[in-house]
Tab-separated table of C-alpha atoms and ligand atoms in Angstrom:
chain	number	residue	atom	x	y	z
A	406	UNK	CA	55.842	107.518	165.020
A	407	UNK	CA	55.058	107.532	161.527
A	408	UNK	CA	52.402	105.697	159.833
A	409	UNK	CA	51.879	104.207	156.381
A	410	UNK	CA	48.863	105.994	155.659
A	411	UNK	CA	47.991	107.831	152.194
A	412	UNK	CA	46.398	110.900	152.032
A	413	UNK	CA	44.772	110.848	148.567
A	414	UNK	CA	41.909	112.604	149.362
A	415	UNK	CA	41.258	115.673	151.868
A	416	UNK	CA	38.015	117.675	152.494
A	417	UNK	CA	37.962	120.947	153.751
A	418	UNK	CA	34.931	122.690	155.696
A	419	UNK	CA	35.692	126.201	155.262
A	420	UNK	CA	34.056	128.207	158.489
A	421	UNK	CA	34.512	131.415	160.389
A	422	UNK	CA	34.646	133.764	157.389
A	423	UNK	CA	31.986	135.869	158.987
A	424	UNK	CA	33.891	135.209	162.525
A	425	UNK	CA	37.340	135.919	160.974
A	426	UNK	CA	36.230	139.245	160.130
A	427	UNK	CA	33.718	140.596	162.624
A	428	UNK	CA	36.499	139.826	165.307
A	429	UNK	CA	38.926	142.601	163.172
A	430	UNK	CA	36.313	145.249	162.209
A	431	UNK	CA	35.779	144.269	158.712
A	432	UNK	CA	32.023	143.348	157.381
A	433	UNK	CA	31.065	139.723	156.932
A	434	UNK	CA	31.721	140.278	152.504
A	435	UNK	CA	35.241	141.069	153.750
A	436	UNK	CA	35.743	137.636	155.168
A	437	UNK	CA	34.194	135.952	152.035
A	438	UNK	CA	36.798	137.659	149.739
A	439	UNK	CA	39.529	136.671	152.363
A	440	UNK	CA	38.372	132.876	152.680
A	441	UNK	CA	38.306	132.855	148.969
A	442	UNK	CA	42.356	134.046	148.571
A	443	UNK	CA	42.751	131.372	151.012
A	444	UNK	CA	40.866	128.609	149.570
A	445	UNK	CA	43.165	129.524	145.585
A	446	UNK	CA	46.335	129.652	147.881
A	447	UNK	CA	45.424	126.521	149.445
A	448	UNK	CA	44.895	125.014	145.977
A	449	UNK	CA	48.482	125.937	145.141
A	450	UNK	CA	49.794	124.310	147.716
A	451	UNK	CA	48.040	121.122	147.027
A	452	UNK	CA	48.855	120.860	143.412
A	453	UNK	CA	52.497	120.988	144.895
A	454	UNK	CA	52.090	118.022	146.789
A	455	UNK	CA	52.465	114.535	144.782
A	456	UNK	CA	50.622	112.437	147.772
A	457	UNK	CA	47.381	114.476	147.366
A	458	UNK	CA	45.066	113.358	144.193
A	459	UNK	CA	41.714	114.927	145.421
A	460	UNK	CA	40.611	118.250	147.427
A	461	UNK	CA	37.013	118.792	148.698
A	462	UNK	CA	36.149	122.029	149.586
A	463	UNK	CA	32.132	122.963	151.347
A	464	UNK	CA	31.921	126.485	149.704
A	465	UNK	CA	27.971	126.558	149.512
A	466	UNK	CA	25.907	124.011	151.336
A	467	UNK	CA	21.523	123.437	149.704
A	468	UNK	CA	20.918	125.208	153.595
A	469	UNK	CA	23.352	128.244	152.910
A	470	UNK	CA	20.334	129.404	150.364
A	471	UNK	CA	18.456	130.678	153.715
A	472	UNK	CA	21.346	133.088	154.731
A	473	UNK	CA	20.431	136.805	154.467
A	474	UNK	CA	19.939	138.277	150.385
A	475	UNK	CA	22.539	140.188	150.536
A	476	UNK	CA	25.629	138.110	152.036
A	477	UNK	CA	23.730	134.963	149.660
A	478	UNK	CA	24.276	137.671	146.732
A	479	UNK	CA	27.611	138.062	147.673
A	480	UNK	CA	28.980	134.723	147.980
A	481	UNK	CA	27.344	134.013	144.505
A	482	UNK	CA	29.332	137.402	143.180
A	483	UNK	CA	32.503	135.919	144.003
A	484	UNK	CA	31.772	132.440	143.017
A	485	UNK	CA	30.863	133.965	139.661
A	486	UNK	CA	34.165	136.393	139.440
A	487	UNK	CA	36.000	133.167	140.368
A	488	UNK	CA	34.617	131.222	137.342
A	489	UNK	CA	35.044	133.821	134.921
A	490	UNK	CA	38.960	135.330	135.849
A	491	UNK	CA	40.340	132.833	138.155
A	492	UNK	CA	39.381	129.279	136.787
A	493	UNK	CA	41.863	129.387	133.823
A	494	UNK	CA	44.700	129.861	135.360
A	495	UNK	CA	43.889	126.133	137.547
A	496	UNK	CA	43.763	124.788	134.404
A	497	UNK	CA	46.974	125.839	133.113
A	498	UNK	CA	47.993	124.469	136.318
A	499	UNK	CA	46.734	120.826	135.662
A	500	UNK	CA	44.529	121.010	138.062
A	501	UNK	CA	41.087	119.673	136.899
A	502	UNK	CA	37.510	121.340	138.736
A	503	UNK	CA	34.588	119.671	139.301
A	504	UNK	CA	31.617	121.125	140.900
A	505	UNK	CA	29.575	118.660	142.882
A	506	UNK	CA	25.850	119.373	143.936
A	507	UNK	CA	22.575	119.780	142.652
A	508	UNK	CA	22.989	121.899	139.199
A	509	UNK	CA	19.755	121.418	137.955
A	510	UNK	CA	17.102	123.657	136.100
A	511	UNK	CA	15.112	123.834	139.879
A	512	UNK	CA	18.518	124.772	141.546
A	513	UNK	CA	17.970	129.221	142.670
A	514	UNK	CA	20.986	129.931	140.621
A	515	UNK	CA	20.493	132.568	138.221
A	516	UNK	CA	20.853	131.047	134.616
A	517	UNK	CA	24.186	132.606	133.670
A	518	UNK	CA	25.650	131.183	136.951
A	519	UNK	CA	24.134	127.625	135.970
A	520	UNK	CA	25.924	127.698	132.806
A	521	UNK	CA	29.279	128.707	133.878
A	522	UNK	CA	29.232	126.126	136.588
A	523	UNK	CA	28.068	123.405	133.906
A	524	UNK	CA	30.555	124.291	131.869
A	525	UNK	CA	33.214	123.792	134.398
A	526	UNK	CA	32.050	119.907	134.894
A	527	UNK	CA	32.301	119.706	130.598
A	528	UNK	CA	36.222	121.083	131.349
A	529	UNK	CA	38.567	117.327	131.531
A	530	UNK	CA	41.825	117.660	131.569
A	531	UNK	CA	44.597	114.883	129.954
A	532	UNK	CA	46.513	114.159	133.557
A	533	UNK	CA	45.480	116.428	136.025
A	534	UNK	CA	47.386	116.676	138.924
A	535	UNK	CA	45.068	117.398	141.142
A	536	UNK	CA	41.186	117.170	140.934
A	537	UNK	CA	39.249	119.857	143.328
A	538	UNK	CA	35.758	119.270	143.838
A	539	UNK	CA	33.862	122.394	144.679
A	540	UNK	CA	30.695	121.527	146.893
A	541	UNK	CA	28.681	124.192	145.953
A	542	UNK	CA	24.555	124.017	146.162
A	543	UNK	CA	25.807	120.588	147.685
A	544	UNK	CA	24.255	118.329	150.841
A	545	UNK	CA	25.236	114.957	151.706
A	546	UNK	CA	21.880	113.904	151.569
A	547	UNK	CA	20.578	115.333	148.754
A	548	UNK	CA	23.695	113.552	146.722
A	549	UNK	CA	22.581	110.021	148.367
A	550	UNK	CA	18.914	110.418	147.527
A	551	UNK	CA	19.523	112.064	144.221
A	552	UNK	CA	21.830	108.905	143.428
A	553	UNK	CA	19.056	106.352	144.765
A	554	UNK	CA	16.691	107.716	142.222
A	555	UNK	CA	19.134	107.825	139.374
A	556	UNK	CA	19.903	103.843	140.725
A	557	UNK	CA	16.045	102.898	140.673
A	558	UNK	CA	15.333	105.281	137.308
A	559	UNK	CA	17.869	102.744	135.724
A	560	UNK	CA	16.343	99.679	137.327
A	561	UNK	CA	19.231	99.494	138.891
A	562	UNK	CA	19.711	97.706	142.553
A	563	UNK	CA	20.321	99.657	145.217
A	564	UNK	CA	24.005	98.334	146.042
A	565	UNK	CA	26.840	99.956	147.867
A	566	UNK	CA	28.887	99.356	144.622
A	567	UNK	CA	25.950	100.785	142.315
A	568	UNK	CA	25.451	103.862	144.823
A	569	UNK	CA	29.272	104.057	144.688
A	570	UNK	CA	29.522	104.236	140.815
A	571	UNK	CA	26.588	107.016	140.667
A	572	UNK	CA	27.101	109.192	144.224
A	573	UNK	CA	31.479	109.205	144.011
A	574	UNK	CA	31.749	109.239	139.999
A	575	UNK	CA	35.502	109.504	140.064
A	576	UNK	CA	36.148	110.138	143.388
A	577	UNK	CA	38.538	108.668	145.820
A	578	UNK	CA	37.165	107.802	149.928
A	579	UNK	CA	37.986	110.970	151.879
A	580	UNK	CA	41.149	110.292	154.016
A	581	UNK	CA	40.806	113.835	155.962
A	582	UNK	CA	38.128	116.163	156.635
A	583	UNK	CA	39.658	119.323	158.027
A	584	UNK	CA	37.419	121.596	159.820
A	585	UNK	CA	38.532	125.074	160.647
A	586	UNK	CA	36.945	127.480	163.042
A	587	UNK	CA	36.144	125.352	166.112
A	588	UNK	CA	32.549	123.720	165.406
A	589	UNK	CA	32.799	119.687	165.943
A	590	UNK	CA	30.266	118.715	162.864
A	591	UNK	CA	30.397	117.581	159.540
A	592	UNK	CA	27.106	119.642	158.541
A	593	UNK	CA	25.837	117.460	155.692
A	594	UNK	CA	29.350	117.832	153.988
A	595	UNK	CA	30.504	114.244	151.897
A	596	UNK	CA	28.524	111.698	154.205
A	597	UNK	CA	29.229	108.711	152.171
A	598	UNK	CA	32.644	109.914	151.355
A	599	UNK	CA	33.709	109.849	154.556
A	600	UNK	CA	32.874	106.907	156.176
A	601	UNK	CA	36.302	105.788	157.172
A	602	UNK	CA	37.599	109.598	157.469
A	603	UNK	CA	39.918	111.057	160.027
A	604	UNK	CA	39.091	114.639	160.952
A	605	UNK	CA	40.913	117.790	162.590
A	606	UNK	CA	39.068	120.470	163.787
A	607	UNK	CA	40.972	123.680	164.087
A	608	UNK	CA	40.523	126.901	166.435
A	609	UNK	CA	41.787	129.330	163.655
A	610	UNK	CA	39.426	130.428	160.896
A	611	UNK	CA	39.560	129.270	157.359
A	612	UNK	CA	40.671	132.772	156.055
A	613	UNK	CA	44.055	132.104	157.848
A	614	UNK	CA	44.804	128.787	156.598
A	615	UNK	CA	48.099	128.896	154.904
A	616	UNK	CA	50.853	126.449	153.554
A	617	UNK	CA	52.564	126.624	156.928
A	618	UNK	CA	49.130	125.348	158.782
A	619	UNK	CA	48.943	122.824	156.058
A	620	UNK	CA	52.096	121.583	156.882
A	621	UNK	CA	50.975	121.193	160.740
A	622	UNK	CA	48.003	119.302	159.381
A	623	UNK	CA	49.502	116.691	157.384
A	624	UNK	CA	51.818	115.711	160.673
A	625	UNK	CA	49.212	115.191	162.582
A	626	UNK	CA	47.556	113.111	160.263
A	627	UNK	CA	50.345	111.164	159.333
A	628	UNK	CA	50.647	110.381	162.625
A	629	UNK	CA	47.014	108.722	163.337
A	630	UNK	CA	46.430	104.777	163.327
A	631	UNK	CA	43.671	104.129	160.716
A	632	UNK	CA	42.392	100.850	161.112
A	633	UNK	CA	39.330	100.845	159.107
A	634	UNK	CA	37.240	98.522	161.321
A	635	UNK	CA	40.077	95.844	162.270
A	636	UNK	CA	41.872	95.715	164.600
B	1378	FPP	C1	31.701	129.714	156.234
B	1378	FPP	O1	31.978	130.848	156.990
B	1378	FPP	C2	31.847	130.028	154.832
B	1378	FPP	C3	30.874	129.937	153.884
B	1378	FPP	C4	29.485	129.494	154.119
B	1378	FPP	C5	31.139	130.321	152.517
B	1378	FPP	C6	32.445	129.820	152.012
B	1378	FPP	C7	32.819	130.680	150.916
B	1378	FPP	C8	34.098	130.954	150.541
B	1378	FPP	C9	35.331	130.406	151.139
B	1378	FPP	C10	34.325	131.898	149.449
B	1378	FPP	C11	33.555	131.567	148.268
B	1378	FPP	C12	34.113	130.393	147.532
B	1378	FPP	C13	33.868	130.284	146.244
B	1378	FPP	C14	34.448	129.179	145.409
B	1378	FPP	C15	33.087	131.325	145.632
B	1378	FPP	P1	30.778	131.506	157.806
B	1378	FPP	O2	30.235	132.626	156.999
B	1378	FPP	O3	29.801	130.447	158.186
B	1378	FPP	O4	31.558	132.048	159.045
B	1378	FPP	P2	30.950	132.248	160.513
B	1378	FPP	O5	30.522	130.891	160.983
B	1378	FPP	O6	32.117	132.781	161.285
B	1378	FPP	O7	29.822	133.213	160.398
């Protein structure tokens, strides 16, 4: 059966990094370097495909702060190597970035970090064909209390419209959230976002998500009934 639904928006909770590569041998860095070749392939694949106007991806949640120095240190390595050699070539691609969480002066990233990341939102692009948001420092929460202030600094009232205008900025309703790995949560990833979400939880870890998986997902969510509250 296939349904009309429109997939304008996806999320993506990358886990099992760590899992994907204890389970062959490899050290816990490893799995980080593999999930991040996964998450540019994915990216590719995206941009390819004209239904898709919006990817979400949980790369660094405000709790991932209290993992060990070292794999924290690594994570922010490759984040950094990814915004200094990999970034351009998604813009050559029409495909737009935008980092969403808190990027403030009392964020722990070092200052150079801050910068490149800042200077990734200050990158807009004519007609992108795809906008990726990069959650990253990011928490649900944080976003809906950090917008309440902003509403109430501006004497603004607290309205689902106003919230909407200063939480989502540009961005669409999430349509999917894809979770890879096994765990059944959303973990403080896009609350608001994804009110009216469908999600699919996988049993392979992120590092092997590929085009062909991708494929497999979009079936099955074709396939769902969304009803958003009627019947
Ligand atoms: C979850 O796996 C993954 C993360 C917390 C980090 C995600 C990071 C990347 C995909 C690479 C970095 C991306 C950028 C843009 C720099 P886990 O470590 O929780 O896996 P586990 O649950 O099996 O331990």
């Amino acid at each position: 059966m296939s349904k009309d639904n429109k997939l304008n928006h996806i999320g993506f909770i990358m886990d099992g990094n760590g899992r994907w590569a204890t389970s062959r041998g490899l050290t816990r860095t490893q799995g980080h370097k593999e999930g991040l070749k996964a998450l540019e392939n994915l990216i590719k694949v995206l941009a390819e495909d004209s239904s898709v106007k919006q990817a979400s991806f949980y790369c660094f949640s405000t709790e991932n702060w209290s993992r060990p120095a070292l794999e924290v240190k690594t994570i922010m390595g490759l984040l950094k190597d990814f915004l200094q050699n990999d970034i351009q070539k998604l813009w050559e691609n029409s495909i737009e970035v935008k980092i969403k969480g808190d990027l403030s002066e009392k964020s722990p990233f070092d200052n150079n970090l801050r910068s490149l990341l800042l200077a990734v939102n200050d990158k807009k692009l004519e007609e992108p064909k795809l906008i990726v948001n990069l959650c990253i420092n990011y928490g649900g929460r944080d976003e809906i209390i950090r917008a309440t202030k902003t509403l109430i600094a501006k004497g603004l009232e607290v309205t689902e419209e106003n919230l909407e205008s200063e939480i989502l900025q540009a961005d669409l309703p999430l349509d999917l959230v894809v979770r890879t790995s096994g765990e059944q949560r959303l973990s403080n990833f896009l609350l608001w976002q994804s009110a009216y979400a469908e999600f699919i939880f996988t049993d392979y870890h992120w590092p092997d998500i590929n085009a062909e998986k991708y494929a497999e997902l979009k079936d099955s969510f074709f396939n769902r009934d969304r009803r958003f509250g009627k019947v």
